[in-house]
Short mmCIF file of the C-alpha atoms (twelve columns), coordinates in Angstrom:
data_MODEL
# 
_entry.id   MODEL 
# 
loop_
_atom_site.group_PDB 
_atom_site.id 
_atom_site.type_symbol 
_atom_site.label_atom_id 
_atom_site.label_alt_id 
_atom_site.label_comp_id 
_atom_site.label_asym_id 
_atom_site.label_seq_id 
_atom_site.Cartn_x 
_atom_site.Cartn_y 
_atom_site.Cartn_z 
_atom_site.pdbx_PDB_model_num 
ATOM 1   C CA . MET A 1   -17.736 26.363  31.517  1 
ATOM 2   C CA . LYS A 2   -15.628 24.629  28.903  1 
ATOM 3   C CA . GLN A 3   -13.294 22.054  30.378  1 
ATOM 4   C CA . LYS A 4   -9.637  22.382  29.430  1 
ATOM 5   C CA . PRO A 5   -7.950  19.347  27.885  1 
ATOM 6   C CA . ASN A 6   -5.810  17.268  30.226  1 
ATOM 7   C CA . TRP A 7   -2.526  17.235  28.329  1 
ATOM 8   C CA . ALA A 8   -0.967  14.744  30.735  1 
ATOM 9   C CA . GLN A 9   -3.657  12.184  29.939  1 
ATOM 10  C CA . ILE A 10  -3.376  12.927  26.227  1 
ATOM 11  C CA . GLY A 11  0.396   12.431  26.375  1 
ATOM 12  C CA . ILE A 12  0.055   9.141   28.253  1 
ATOM 13  C CA . PHE A 13  -2.563  7.959   25.738  1 
ATOM 14  C CA . LEU A 14  -0.286  8.799   22.787  1 
ATOM 15  C CA . CYS A 15  2.632   6.962   24.408  1 
ATOM 16  C CA . LEU A 16  0.424   3.900   24.918  1 
ATOM 17  C CA . VAL A 17  -0.703  4.073   21.280  1 
ATOM 18  C CA . LEU A 18  2.914   4.206   20.082  1 
ATOM 19  C CA . PHE A 19  3.817   1.272   22.317  1 
ATOM 20  C CA . PHE A 20  0.846   -0.744  21.037  1 
ATOM 21  C CA . LEU A 21  1.653   0.013   17.379  1 
ATOM 22  C CA . ASP A 22  5.198   -1.217  17.906  1 
ATOM 23  C CA . TRP A 23  4.327   -4.180  20.139  1 
ATOM 24  C CA . ALA A 24  1.526   -5.501  17.908  1 
ATOM 25  C CA . SER A 25  3.182   -4.655  14.576  1 
ATOM 26  C CA . ASP A 26  3.320   -8.287  13.400  1 
ATOM 27  C CA . LEU A 27  -0.485  -8.463  13.667  1 
ATOM 28  C CA . LEU A 28  -1.412  -4.888  12.750  1 
ATOM 29  C CA . ILE A 29  0.584   -4.777  9.489   1 
ATOM 30  C CA . PRO A 30  -1.443  -7.512  7.697   1 
ATOM 31  C CA . ILE A 31  -4.711  -6.177  9.142   1 
ATOM 32  C CA . VAL A 32  -4.065  -2.632  7.884   1 
ATOM 33  C CA . ALA A 33  -2.872  -3.975  4.509   1 
ATOM 34  C CA . ALA A 34  -6.025  -6.115  4.180   1 
ATOM 35  C CA . ILE A 35  -8.316  -3.187  5.021   1 
ATOM 36  C CA . LEU A 36  -6.569  -0.967  2.460   1 
ATOM 37  C CA . GLY A 37  -6.845  -3.740  -0.132  1 
ATOM 38  C CA . PHE A 38  -10.548 -4.118  0.662   1 
ATOM 39  C CA . LEU A 39  -11.212 -0.391  0.241   1 
ATOM 40  C CA . ILE A 40  -9.336  -0.356  -3.065  1 
ATOM 41  C CA . MET A 41  -11.107 -3.438  -4.470  1 
ATOM 42  C CA . ARG A 42  -14.607 -2.647  -3.181  1 
ATOM 43  C CA . PRO A 43  -15.651 -0.659  -6.298  1 
ATOM 44  C CA . LEU A 44  -14.697 -3.692  -8.398  1 
ATOM 45  C CA . GLU A 45  -16.732 -5.952  -6.094  1 
ATOM 46  C CA . ARG A 46  -19.756 -3.629  -6.389  1 
ATOM 47  C CA . SER A 47  -19.507 -3.584  -10.179 1 
ATOM 48  C CA . ALA A 48  -19.281 -7.381  -10.272 1 
ATOM 49  C CA . SER A 49  -22.307 -7.644  -7.958  1 
ATOM 50  C CA . ARG A 50  -24.384 -5.497  -10.331 1 
ATOM 51  C CA . MET A 51  -23.484 -7.971  -13.093 1 
ATOM 52  C CA . GLY A 52  -24.772 -10.849 -10.964 1 
ATOM 53  C CA . ILE A 53  -21.372 -12.218 -9.928  1 
ATOM 54  C CA . PRO A 54  -21.351 -13.290 -6.258  1 
ATOM 55  C CA . SER A 55  -19.002 -11.340 -4.002  1 
ATOM 56  C CA . ALA A 56  -17.318 -14.560 -2.852  1 
ATOM 57  C CA . ILE A 57  -16.261 -15.388 -6.424  1 
ATOM 58  C CA . THR A 58  -14.957 -11.856 -6.971  1 
ATOM 59  C CA . ALA A 59  -13.006 -12.039 -3.713  1 
ATOM 60  C CA . PHE A 60  -11.562 -15.434 -4.633  1 
ATOM 61  C CA . VAL A 61  -10.402 -14.214 -8.057  1 
ATOM 62  C CA . ILE A 62  -8.811  -11.069 -6.601  1 
ATOM 63  C CA . CYS A 63  -7.021  -12.918 -3.801  1 
ATOM 64  C CA . ALA A 64  -5.933  -15.731 -6.130  1 
ATOM 65  C CA . MET A 65  -4.437  -13.208 -8.553  1 
ATOM 66  C CA . ALA A 66  -2.653  -11.487 -5.666  1 
ATOM 67  C CA . GLY A 67  -1.246  -14.813 -4.464  1 
ATOM 68  C CA . VAL A 68  -0.128  -15.861 -7.948  1 
ATOM 69  C CA . GLY A 69  1.473   -12.478 -8.570  1 
ATOM 70  C CA . LEU A 70  3.412   -12.581 -5.310  1 
ATOM 71  C CA . THR A 71  4.499   -16.174 -5.966  1 
ATOM 72  C CA . PHE A 72  5.680   -15.267 -9.467  1 
ATOM 73  C CA . ALA A 73  7.621   -12.263 -8.181  1 
ATOM 74  C CA . VAL A 74  9.287   -14.230 -5.376  1 
ATOM 75  C CA . TRP A 75  10.115  -17.154 -7.660  1 
ATOM 76  C CA . ASN A 76  11.714  -15.036 -10.383 1 
ATOM 77  C CA . PHE A 77  13.332  -12.149 -8.526  1 
ATOM 78  C CA . SER A 78  14.114  -13.271 -4.980  1 
ATOM 79  C CA . TYR A 79  17.402  -14.957 -5.914  1 
ATOM 80  C CA . PRO A 80  18.969  -12.123 -7.976  1 
ATOM 81  C CA . ILE A 81  17.884  -9.511  -5.407  1 
ATOM 82  C CA . ALA A 82  19.201  -11.638 -2.528  1 
ATOM 83  C CA . GLN A 83  22.457  -12.186 -4.449  1 
ATOM 84  C CA . LEU A 84  22.780  -8.452  -5.027  1 
ATOM 85  C CA . ALA A 85  22.199  -7.799  -1.335  1 
ATOM 86  C CA . GLU A 86  24.799  -10.459 -0.514  1 
ATOM 87  C CA . ASP A 87  27.393  -8.847  -2.803  1 
ATOM 88  C CA . LEU A 88  26.552  -5.271  -1.785  1 
ATOM 89  C CA . PRO A 89  28.989  -5.072  1.197   1 
ATOM 90  C CA . ASP A 90  31.881  -6.149  -1.046  1 
ATOM 91  C CA . MET A 91  30.828  -3.595  -3.646  1 
ATOM 92  C CA . ILE A 92  30.777  -0.846  -1.007  1 
ATOM 93  C CA . ASN A 93  34.225  -1.919  0.204   1 
ATOM 94  C CA . ASP A 94  35.514  -1.684  -3.372  1 
ATOM 95  C CA . LEU A 95  34.027  1.799   -3.558  1 
ATOM 96  C CA . ARG A 96  35.835  2.790   -0.371  1 
ATOM 97  C CA . ARG A 97  39.126  1.599   -1.850  1 
ATOM 98  C CA . MET A 98  39.002  4.214   -4.590  1 
ATOM 99  C CA . PRO A 99  42.268  6.173   -5.031  1 
ATOM 100 C CA . ASN A 100 42.077  9.159   -2.722  1 
ATOM 101 C CA . PRO A 101 45.069  11.241  -1.592  1 
ATOM 102 C CA . ALA A 102 43.564  11.915  1.807   1 
ATOM 103 C CA . ALA A 103 42.679  8.266   2.272   1 
ATOM 104 C CA . GLU A 104 46.201  7.213   1.229   1 
ATOM 105 C CA . THR A 105 47.692  9.566   3.821   1 
ATOM 106 C CA . LEU A 106 45.444  8.164   6.524   1 
ATOM 107 C CA . ASP A 107 46.381  4.618   5.467   1 
ATOM 108 C CA . LYS A 108 50.091  5.439   5.781   1 
ATOM 109 C CA . LEU A 109 49.551  6.935   9.211   1 
ATOM 110 C CA . GLY A 110 47.615  3.827   10.169  1 
ATOM 111 C CA . GLU A 111 50.439  1.602   8.937   1 
ATOM 112 C CA . ALA A 112 52.961  3.609   10.960  1 
ATOM 113 C CA . ALA A 113 50.841  3.282   14.079  1 
ATOM 114 C CA . LYS A 114 50.480  -0.464  13.477  1 
ATOM 115 C CA . ALA A 115 54.238  -0.834  13.084  1 
ATOM 116 C CA . ALA A 116 54.785  1.007   16.367  1 
ATOM 117 C CA . GLU A 117 52.300  -1.259  18.141  1 
ATOM 118 C CA . ASP A 118 54.015  -4.367  16.745  1 
ATOM 119 C CA . ALA A 119 57.372  -3.104  17.927  1 
ATOM 120 C CA . VAL A 120 56.059  -2.554  21.457  1 
ATOM 121 C CA . ALA A 121 54.302  -5.919  21.472  1 
ATOM 122 C CA . SER A 122 57.431  -7.784  20.314  1 
ATOM 123 C CA . SER A 123 59.412  -6.462  23.297  1 
ATOM 124 C CA . LYS A 124 57.118  -8.282  25.726  1 
ATOM 125 C CA . ASP A 125 57.465  -11.921 26.648  1 
ATOM 126 C CA . GLU A 126 53.743  -12.542 27.021  1 
ATOM 127 C CA . PRO A 127 52.316  -15.033 24.513  1 
ATOM 128 C CA . ALA A 128 50.003  -13.692 21.868  1 
ATOM 129 C CA . MET A 129 46.302  -14.050 22.522  1 
ATOM 130 C CA . ALA A 130 44.451  -16.357 20.164  1 
ATOM 131 C CA . VAL A 131 41.484  -14.711 18.548  1 
ATOM 132 C CA . LYS A 132 38.675  -16.649 16.999  1 
ATOM 133 C CA . VAL A 133 36.863  -14.918 14.159  1 
ATOM 134 C CA . VAL A 134 33.188  -15.702 13.983  1 
ATOM 135 C CA . GLU A 135 31.527  -15.042 10.678  1 
ATOM 136 C CA . GLY A 136 28.407  -12.906 10.998  1 
ATOM 137 C CA . THR A 137 25.042  -13.927 9.771   1 
ATOM 138 C CA . ASN A 138 24.675  -13.045 6.103   1 
ATOM 139 C CA . PHE A 139 21.702  -11.606 4.316   1 
ATOM 140 C CA . VAL A 140 20.399  -14.900 2.953   1 
ATOM 141 C CA . SER A 141 20.413  -16.480 6.413   1 
ATOM 142 C CA . SER A 142 18.508  -13.500 7.820   1 
ATOM 143 C CA . LEU A 143 16.038  -13.730 4.955   1 
ATOM 144 C CA . VAL A 144 15.463  -17.437 5.559   1 
ATOM 145 C CA . ALA A 145 15.014  -16.828 9.292   1 
ATOM 146 C CA . SER A 146 12.372  -14.145 8.726   1 
ATOM 147 C CA . ALA A 147 10.595  -16.022 5.913   1 
ATOM 148 C CA . PRO A 148 8.023   -17.823 8.163   1 
ATOM 149 C CA . LEU A 149 6.881   -14.527 9.730   1 
ATOM 150 C CA . VAL A 150 6.637   -12.738 6.368   1 
ATOM 151 C CA . LEU A 151 4.830   -15.696 4.804   1 
ATOM 152 C CA . GLY A 152 2.380   -15.794 7.712   1 
ATOM 153 C CA . GLN A 153 1.660   -12.069 7.352   1 
ATOM 154 C CA . ILE A 154 1.068   -12.423 3.608   1 
ATOM 155 C CA . VAL A 155 -1.310  -15.369 4.128   1 
ATOM 156 C CA . LEU A 156 -3.180  -13.482 6.873   1 
ATOM 157 C CA . THR A 157 -3.491  -10.415 4.642   1 
ATOM 158 C CA . ILE A 158 -4.878  -12.387 1.697   1 
ATOM 159 C CA . VAL A 159 -7.296  -14.440 3.829   1 
ATOM 160 C CA . LEU A 160 -8.604  -11.389 5.699   1 
ATOM 161 C CA . MET A 161 -8.944  -9.450  2.445   1 
ATOM 162 C CA . PHE A 162 -10.962 -12.361 1.016   1 
ATOM 163 C CA . PHE A 163 -13.440 -12.246 3.895   1 
ATOM 164 C CA . LEU A 164 -13.701 -8.449  3.751   1 
ATOM 165 C CA . ILE A 165 -14.323 -8.376  -0.001  1 
ATOM 166 C CA . SER A 166 -16.708 -11.338 0.024   1 
ATOM 167 C CA . THR A 167 -18.809 -9.668  2.740   1 
ATOM 168 C CA . GLY A 168 -18.064 -6.111  1.626   1 
ATOM 169 C CA . SER A 169 -21.584 -4.797  1.108   1 
ATOM 170 C CA . SER A 170 -22.954 -6.362  4.293   1 
ATOM 171 C CA . PHE A 171 -19.905 -5.240  6.261   1 
ATOM 172 C CA . VAL A 172 -20.338 -1.593  5.264   1 
ATOM 173 C CA . ARG A 173 -24.116 -1.842  5.680   1 
ATOM 174 C CA . THR A 174 -23.707 -3.157  9.236   1 
ATOM 175 C CA . LEU A 175 -21.255 -0.366  9.995   1 
ATOM 176 C CA . VAL A 176 -23.659 2.271   8.721   1 
ATOM 177 C CA . GLU A 177 -26.707 0.802   10.466  1 
ATOM 178 C CA . SER A 178 -24.893 0.822   13.802  1 
ATOM 179 C CA . LEU A 179 -24.858 4.621   13.755  1 
ATOM 180 C CA . PRO A 180 -27.761 6.263   15.614  1 
ATOM 181 C CA . ARG A 181 -28.776 9.204   13.394  1 
ATOM 182 C CA . PHE A 182 -29.606 9.335   9.688   1 
ATOM 183 C CA . SER A 183 -27.156 12.202  9.138   1 
ATOM 184 C CA . ASP A 184 -24.382 10.072  10.632  1 
ATOM 185 C CA . LYS A 185 -25.326 7.159   8.367   1 
ATOM 186 C CA . ARG A 186 -25.201 9.378   5.294   1 
ATOM 187 C CA . ALA A 187 -21.875 10.883  6.385   1 
ATOM 188 C CA . ALA A 188 -20.406 7.403   6.955   1 
ATOM 189 C CA . VAL A 189 -21.425 6.273   3.472   1 
ATOM 190 C CA . GLY A 190 -19.851 9.403   2.005   1 
ATOM 191 C CA . VAL A 191 -16.611 8.852   3.918   1 
ATOM 192 C CA . VAL A 192 -16.316 5.230   2.762   1 
ATOM 193 C CA . GLN A 193 -16.984 6.190   -0.852  1 
ATOM 194 C CA . GLN A 194 -14.436 9.025   -0.755  1 
ATOM 195 C CA . ILE A 195 -11.795 6.768   0.761   1 
ATOM 196 C CA . GLU A 196 -12.442 4.137   -1.909  1 
ATOM 197 C CA . GLN A 197 -12.262 6.736   -4.674  1 
ATOM 198 C CA . LYS A 198 -9.097  8.447   -3.468  1 
ATOM 199 C CA . LEU A 199 -7.234  5.254   -2.592  1 
ATOM 200 C CA . GLY A 200 -8.190  3.723   -5.913  1 
ATOM 201 C CA . LEU A 201 -7.085  6.859   -7.750  1 
ATOM 202 C CA . TYR A 202 -3.793  7.004   -5.884  1 
ATOM 203 C CA . LEU A 203 -2.741  3.343   -5.794  1 
ATOM 204 C CA . GLY A 204 -4.158  2.481   -9.211  1 
ATOM 205 C CA . GLY A 205 -2.476  5.439   -10.864 1 
ATOM 206 C CA . ILE A 206 0.785   5.049   -8.970  1 
ATOM 207 C CA . THR A 207 0.985   1.332   -9.758  1 
ATOM 208 C CA . LEU A 208 0.576   1.965   -13.485 1 
ATOM 209 C CA . ILE A 209 3.063   4.845   -13.449 1 
ATOM 210 C CA . ASN A 210 5.601   2.848   -11.430 1 
ATOM 211 C CA . PHE A 211 5.255   -0.066  -13.847 1 
ATOM 212 C CA . CYS A 212 6.106   2.212   -16.784 1 
ATOM 213 C CA . LEU A 213 8.912   3.840   -14.796 1 
ATOM 214 C CA . GLY A 214 10.381  0.413   -14.010 1 
ATOM 215 C CA . ILE A 215 10.451  -0.435  -17.721 1 
ATOM 216 C CA . VAL A 216 12.158  2.878   -18.567 1 
ATOM 217 C CA . ILE A 217 14.756  2.572   -15.784 1 
ATOM 218 C CA . GLY A 218 15.429  -1.066  -16.689 1 
ATOM 219 C CA . ALA A 219 16.043  -0.009  -20.291 1 
ATOM 220 C CA . ALA A 220 18.316  2.838   -19.147 1 
ATOM 221 C CA . MET A 221 20.348  0.486   -16.926 1 
ATOM 222 C CA . ALA A 222 20.632  -1.943  -19.862 1 
ATOM 223 C CA . LEU A 223 21.994  0.873   -22.025 1 
ATOM 224 C CA . TRP A 224 24.524  1.592   -19.275 1 
ATOM 225 C CA . GLY A 225 25.589  -2.059  -19.411 1 
ATOM 226 C CA . LEU A 226 24.548  -3.023  -15.874 1 
ATOM 227 C CA . PRO A 227 23.935  -6.732  -15.260 1 
ATOM 228 C CA . ASN A 228 20.350  -8.017  -14.972 1 
ATOM 229 C CA . PRO A 229 18.453  -4.846  -15.991 1 
ATOM 230 C CA . VAL A 230 15.119  -6.628  -15.397 1 
ATOM 231 C CA . MET A 231 16.033  -6.811  -11.712 1 
ATOM 232 C CA . PHE A 232 16.628  -3.042  -11.649 1 
ATOM 233 C CA . ALA A 233 13.237  -2.547  -13.311 1 
ATOM 234 C CA . VAL A 234 11.583  -4.553  -10.521 1 
ATOM 235 C CA . ILE A 235 13.568  -2.663  -7.874  1 
ATOM 236 C CA . ALA A 236 12.588  0.701   -9.382  1 
ATOM 237 C CA . PHE A 237 8.915   -0.346  -9.570  1 
ATOM 238 C CA . SER A 238 8.900   -1.479  -5.931  1 
ATOM 239 C CA . LEU A 239 10.955  1.332   -4.383  1 
ATOM 240 C CA . ASN A 240 8.966   4.073   -6.091  1 
ATOM 241 C CA . PHE A 241 5.991   3.289   -3.842  1 
ATOM 242 C CA . VAL A 242 8.065   4.856   -1.040  1 
ATOM 243 C CA . PRO A 243 7.968   8.660   -1.446  1 
ATOM 244 C CA . TYR A 244 11.291  10.492  -1.700  1 
ATOM 245 C CA . VAL A 245 13.431  7.789   -0.071  1 
ATOM 246 C CA . GLY A 246 12.764  5.054   -2.630  1 
ATOM 247 C CA . ALA A 247 14.170  6.969   -5.598  1 
ATOM 248 C CA . VAL A 248 17.365  7.954   -3.768  1 
ATOM 249 C CA . PHE A 249 17.978  4.422   -2.507  1 
ATOM 250 C CA . GLY A 250 17.427  2.930   -5.970  1 
ATOM 251 C CA . ALA A 251 19.791  5.456   -7.563  1 
ATOM 252 C CA . LEU A 252 22.483  4.729   -4.968  1 
ATOM 253 C CA . LEU A 253 22.104  0.998   -5.531  1 
ATOM 254 C CA . ALA A 254 22.434  1.369   -9.303  1 
ATOM 255 C CA . SER A 255 25.469  3.654   -8.958  1 
ATOM 256 C CA . ILE A 256 27.259  1.200   -6.641  1 
ATOM 257 C CA . VAL A 257 26.725  -1.622  -9.128  1 
ATOM 258 C CA . GLY A 258 27.840  0.700   -11.925 1 
ATOM 259 C CA . PHE A 259 31.072  1.484   -10.111 1 
ATOM 260 C CA . ASN A 260 31.848  -2.227  -9.785  1 
ATOM 261 C CA . VAL A 261 31.129  -2.742  -13.490 1 
ATOM 262 C CA . TYR A 262 33.274  0.142   -14.753 1 
ATOM 263 C CA . ASP A 263 35.682  0.472   -11.806 1 
ATOM 264 C CA . ASP A 264 35.466  4.225   -12.206 1 
ATOM 265 C CA . ALA A 265 33.637  6.964   -10.338 1 
ATOM 266 C CA . TRP A 266 32.333  8.977   -13.308 1 
ATOM 267 C CA . PRO A 267 30.107  6.261   -14.816 1 
ATOM 268 C CA . ALA A 268 28.694  5.616   -11.333 1 
ATOM 269 C CA . ILE A 269 27.880  9.320   -10.945 1 
ATOM 270 C CA . LEU A 270 26.239  9.449   -14.374 1 
ATOM 271 C CA . ILE A 271 24.195  6.319   -13.624 1 
ATOM 272 C CA . PHE A 272 23.003  7.949   -10.394 1 
ATOM 273 C CA . ALA A 273 22.107  11.123  -12.307 1 
ATOM 274 C CA . THR A 274 20.236  9.120   -14.976 1 
ATOM 275 C CA . TYR A 275 18.166  7.274   -12.378 1 
ATOM 276 C CA . MET A 276 17.339  10.462  -10.460 1 
ATOM 277 C CA . ALA A 277 16.503  12.361  -13.648 1 
ATOM 278 C CA . LEU A 278 13.970  9.708   -14.701 1 
ATOM 279 C CA . THR A 279 12.329  9.546   -11.268 1 
ATOM 280 C CA . SER A 280 12.264  13.370  -11.068 1 
ATOM 281 C CA . ILE A 281 10.489  13.625  -14.428 1 
ATOM 282 C CA . GLU A 282 7.982   11.044  -13.226 1 
ATOM 283 C CA . GLY A 283 7.481   12.640  -9.803  1 
ATOM 284 C CA . GLN A 284 7.318   16.282  -10.837 1 
ATOM 285 C CA . LEU A 285 5.598   16.112  -14.243 1 
ATOM 286 C CA . ILE A 286 3.903   12.811  -15.064 1 
ATOM 287 C CA . THR A 287 2.375   11.851  -11.701 1 
ATOM 288 C CA . PRO A 288 0.814   15.276  -10.894 1 
ATOM 289 C CA . TYR A 289 -0.632  15.506  -14.405 1 
ATOM 290 C CA . ALA A 290 -1.987  11.940  -14.465 1 
ATOM 291 C CA . ILE A 291 -3.467  11.793  -10.971 1 
ATOM 292 C CA . SER A 292 -4.696  15.405  -10.948 1 
ATOM 293 C CA . SER A 293 -4.853  17.790  -8.002  1 
ATOM 294 C CA . ARG A 294 -7.445  15.892  -5.963  1 
ATOM 295 C CA . LEU A 295 -4.774  14.118  -3.913  1 
ATOM 296 C CA . LYS A 296 -2.687  17.076  -2.837  1 
ATOM 297 C CA . LEU A 297 -0.858  16.375  0.392   1 
ATOM 298 C CA . ASN A 298 1.495   18.485  2.448   1 
ATOM 299 C CA . PRO A 299 5.001   17.314  1.421   1 
ATOM 300 C CA . ALA A 300 6.396   17.910  4.917   1 
ATOM 301 C CA . VAL A 301 3.593   15.850  6.470   1 
ATOM 302 C CA . VAL A 302 4.181   13.078  3.927   1 
ATOM 303 C CA . PHE A 303 7.880   12.973  4.772   1 
ATOM 304 C CA . VAL A 304 7.161   12.843  8.516   1 
ATOM 305 C CA . ALA A 305 4.526   10.136  7.968   1 
ATOM 306 C CA . VAL A 306 6.955   8.011   5.948   1 
ATOM 307 C CA . ALA A 307 9.640   8.431   8.615   1 
ATOM 308 C CA . PHE A 308 7.184   7.626   11.420  1 
ATOM 309 C CA . PHE A 309 5.788   4.480   9.843   1 
ATOM 310 C CA . ALA A 310 9.297   3.388   8.846   1 
ATOM 311 C CA . TRP A 311 10.280  3.682   12.507  1 
ATOM 312 C CA . ILE A 312 7.198   1.771   13.681  1 
ATOM 313 C CA . TRP A 313 6.695   -0.795  10.883  1 
ATOM 314 C CA . SER A 314 9.942   -0.760  8.883   1 
ATOM 315 C CA . VAL A 315 9.749   -1.094  5.069   1 
ATOM 316 C CA . VAL A 316 6.058   -2.022  4.967   1 
ATOM 317 C CA . GLY A 317 5.302   1.103   6.976   1 
ATOM 318 C CA . MET A 318 6.940   3.299   4.357   1 
ATOM 319 C CA . VAL A 319 4.763   1.745   1.642   1 
ATOM 320 C CA . ILE A 320 1.435   2.151   3.473   1 
ATOM 321 C CA . ALA A 321 2.240   5.585   4.972   1 
ATOM 322 C CA . VAL A 322 0.643   7.603   2.146   1 
ATOM 323 C CA . PRO A 323 -2.540  5.440   1.853   1 
ATOM 324 C CA . VAL A 324 -3.017  5.719   5.621   1 
ATOM 325 C CA . LEU A 325 -2.472  9.481   5.390   1 
ATOM 326 C CA . ILE A 326 -5.053  9.764   2.593   1 
ATOM 327 C CA . THR A 327 -7.566  7.795   4.692   1 
ATOM 328 C CA . MET A 328 -6.952  9.977   7.747   1 
ATOM 329 C CA . LYS A 329 -7.388  13.177  5.712   1 
ATOM 330 C CA . VAL A 330 -10.742 12.026  4.298   1 
ATOM 331 C CA . ILE A 331 -12.011 11.162  7.789   1 
ATOM 332 C CA . LEU A 332 -10.743 14.397  9.346   1 
ATOM 333 C CA . ASP A 333 -12.282 16.503  6.560   1 
ATOM 334 C CA . GLN A 334 -15.792 15.239  7.412   1 
ATOM 335 C CA . ASN A 335 -15.848 16.575  10.984  1 
ATOM 336 C CA . SER A 336 -15.994 20.313  11.643  1 
ATOM 337 C CA . SER A 337 -13.886 19.969  14.802  1 
ATOM 338 C CA . THR A 338 -11.066 18.193  12.908  1 
ATOM 339 C CA . ARG A 339 -11.390 19.832  9.490   1 
ATOM 340 C CA . ALA A 340 -8.526  22.228  10.241  1 
ATOM 341 C CA . ILE A 341 -6.184  19.252  10.703  1 
ATOM 342 C CA . GLY A 342 -7.396  17.806  7.398   1 
ATOM 343 C CA . VAL A 343 -6.678  21.110  5.661   1 
ATOM 344 C CA . PHE A 344 -3.196  21.107  7.175   1 
ATOM 345 C CA . LEU A 345 -2.545  17.570  5.890   1 
ATOM 346 C CA . GLY A 346 -3.500  18.771  2.431   1 
ATOM 347 C CA . GLY A 347 -1.164  21.740  2.479   1 
ATOM 348 C CA . GLU A 348 -1.974  25.266  1.350   1 
ATOM 349 C CA . GLU A 349 -4.182  25.601  -1.689  1 
ATOM 350 C CA . GLY A 350 -1.986  25.707  -4.777  1 
ATOM 351 C CA . HIS A 351 1.143   24.672  -2.875  1 
ATOM 352 C CA . GLY A 352 0.440   21.018  -2.230  1 
ATOM 353 C CA . LYS A 353 1.758   18.330  -4.484  1 
ATOM 354 C CA . VAL A 354 0.838   14.824  -5.474  1 
ATOM 355 C CA . VAL A 355 3.347   12.487  -3.908  1 
ATOM 356 C CA . ASN A 356 4.527   9.238   -5.359  1 
# 
């Protein structure tokens, strides 16, 4: 007789998993990022090994390039982006002060209420209460406070990725040899190769497309007369790794800056439309054509995955949500008992879409 699943135990297990993902996020984020980096770079390590280049040298070159690239990006773009974030609240306040008949009426009602309160307060003999205004912590201070943790996670990611790449072949070989049956060994090798292929196809293609998109958006913002268009190119390149949300956030950011440049709503609206039009062309035409249909994912599942990982792991979670989803789909597709879930993650045939 087939035993029915104990849903209470399953629910408790899922709650414990969620708690662990949140509690150990500072450690799990660099580990997951290093594993994804290893799977992406393993084909390059294998090719270098066939040419007689030791895996340790390949790993060192890859990790050194990653470290230099991150250092260059932080050195050149951290200040303008931090300055933009520092000025953003004032820009939003300027946007709220736009002429608006309804807002003017509310302001007059507020002034009348304030005058009434002052009149009541002046009739009392009690001394006024002294109020001390404490300035809140600004963005730069928060960034400096979180810098040691972020730097530690980056160093841990690069170091762990070095060890994984340098011992890549032996690591996978040990994993395969630990399985009892030959069919399981062959299936494990197939799963690893599929994950490498699909992650490489996705992240390699998306990185190149986002780089070109950043150049185009930077040029468009320069034509609109926005300050520091190179910064907007970097922002567009980075945010476009986050499906759906990244494009909207980048367009809003550009439109807010545009409003402060022109002090008018219509240029801000047109800047927003320009940004969204470029990202829509990229997302609906260029990316599906360039990456092909082999990475079709259910758009609803992608959106939920991005929201879930954003809730658990913040911004980094939104970036790694799709690679993790691709990895899960490949693994689920290999097992007959979980293949239905893998099919669901991929969406209906002909209705899925390549996300970016």
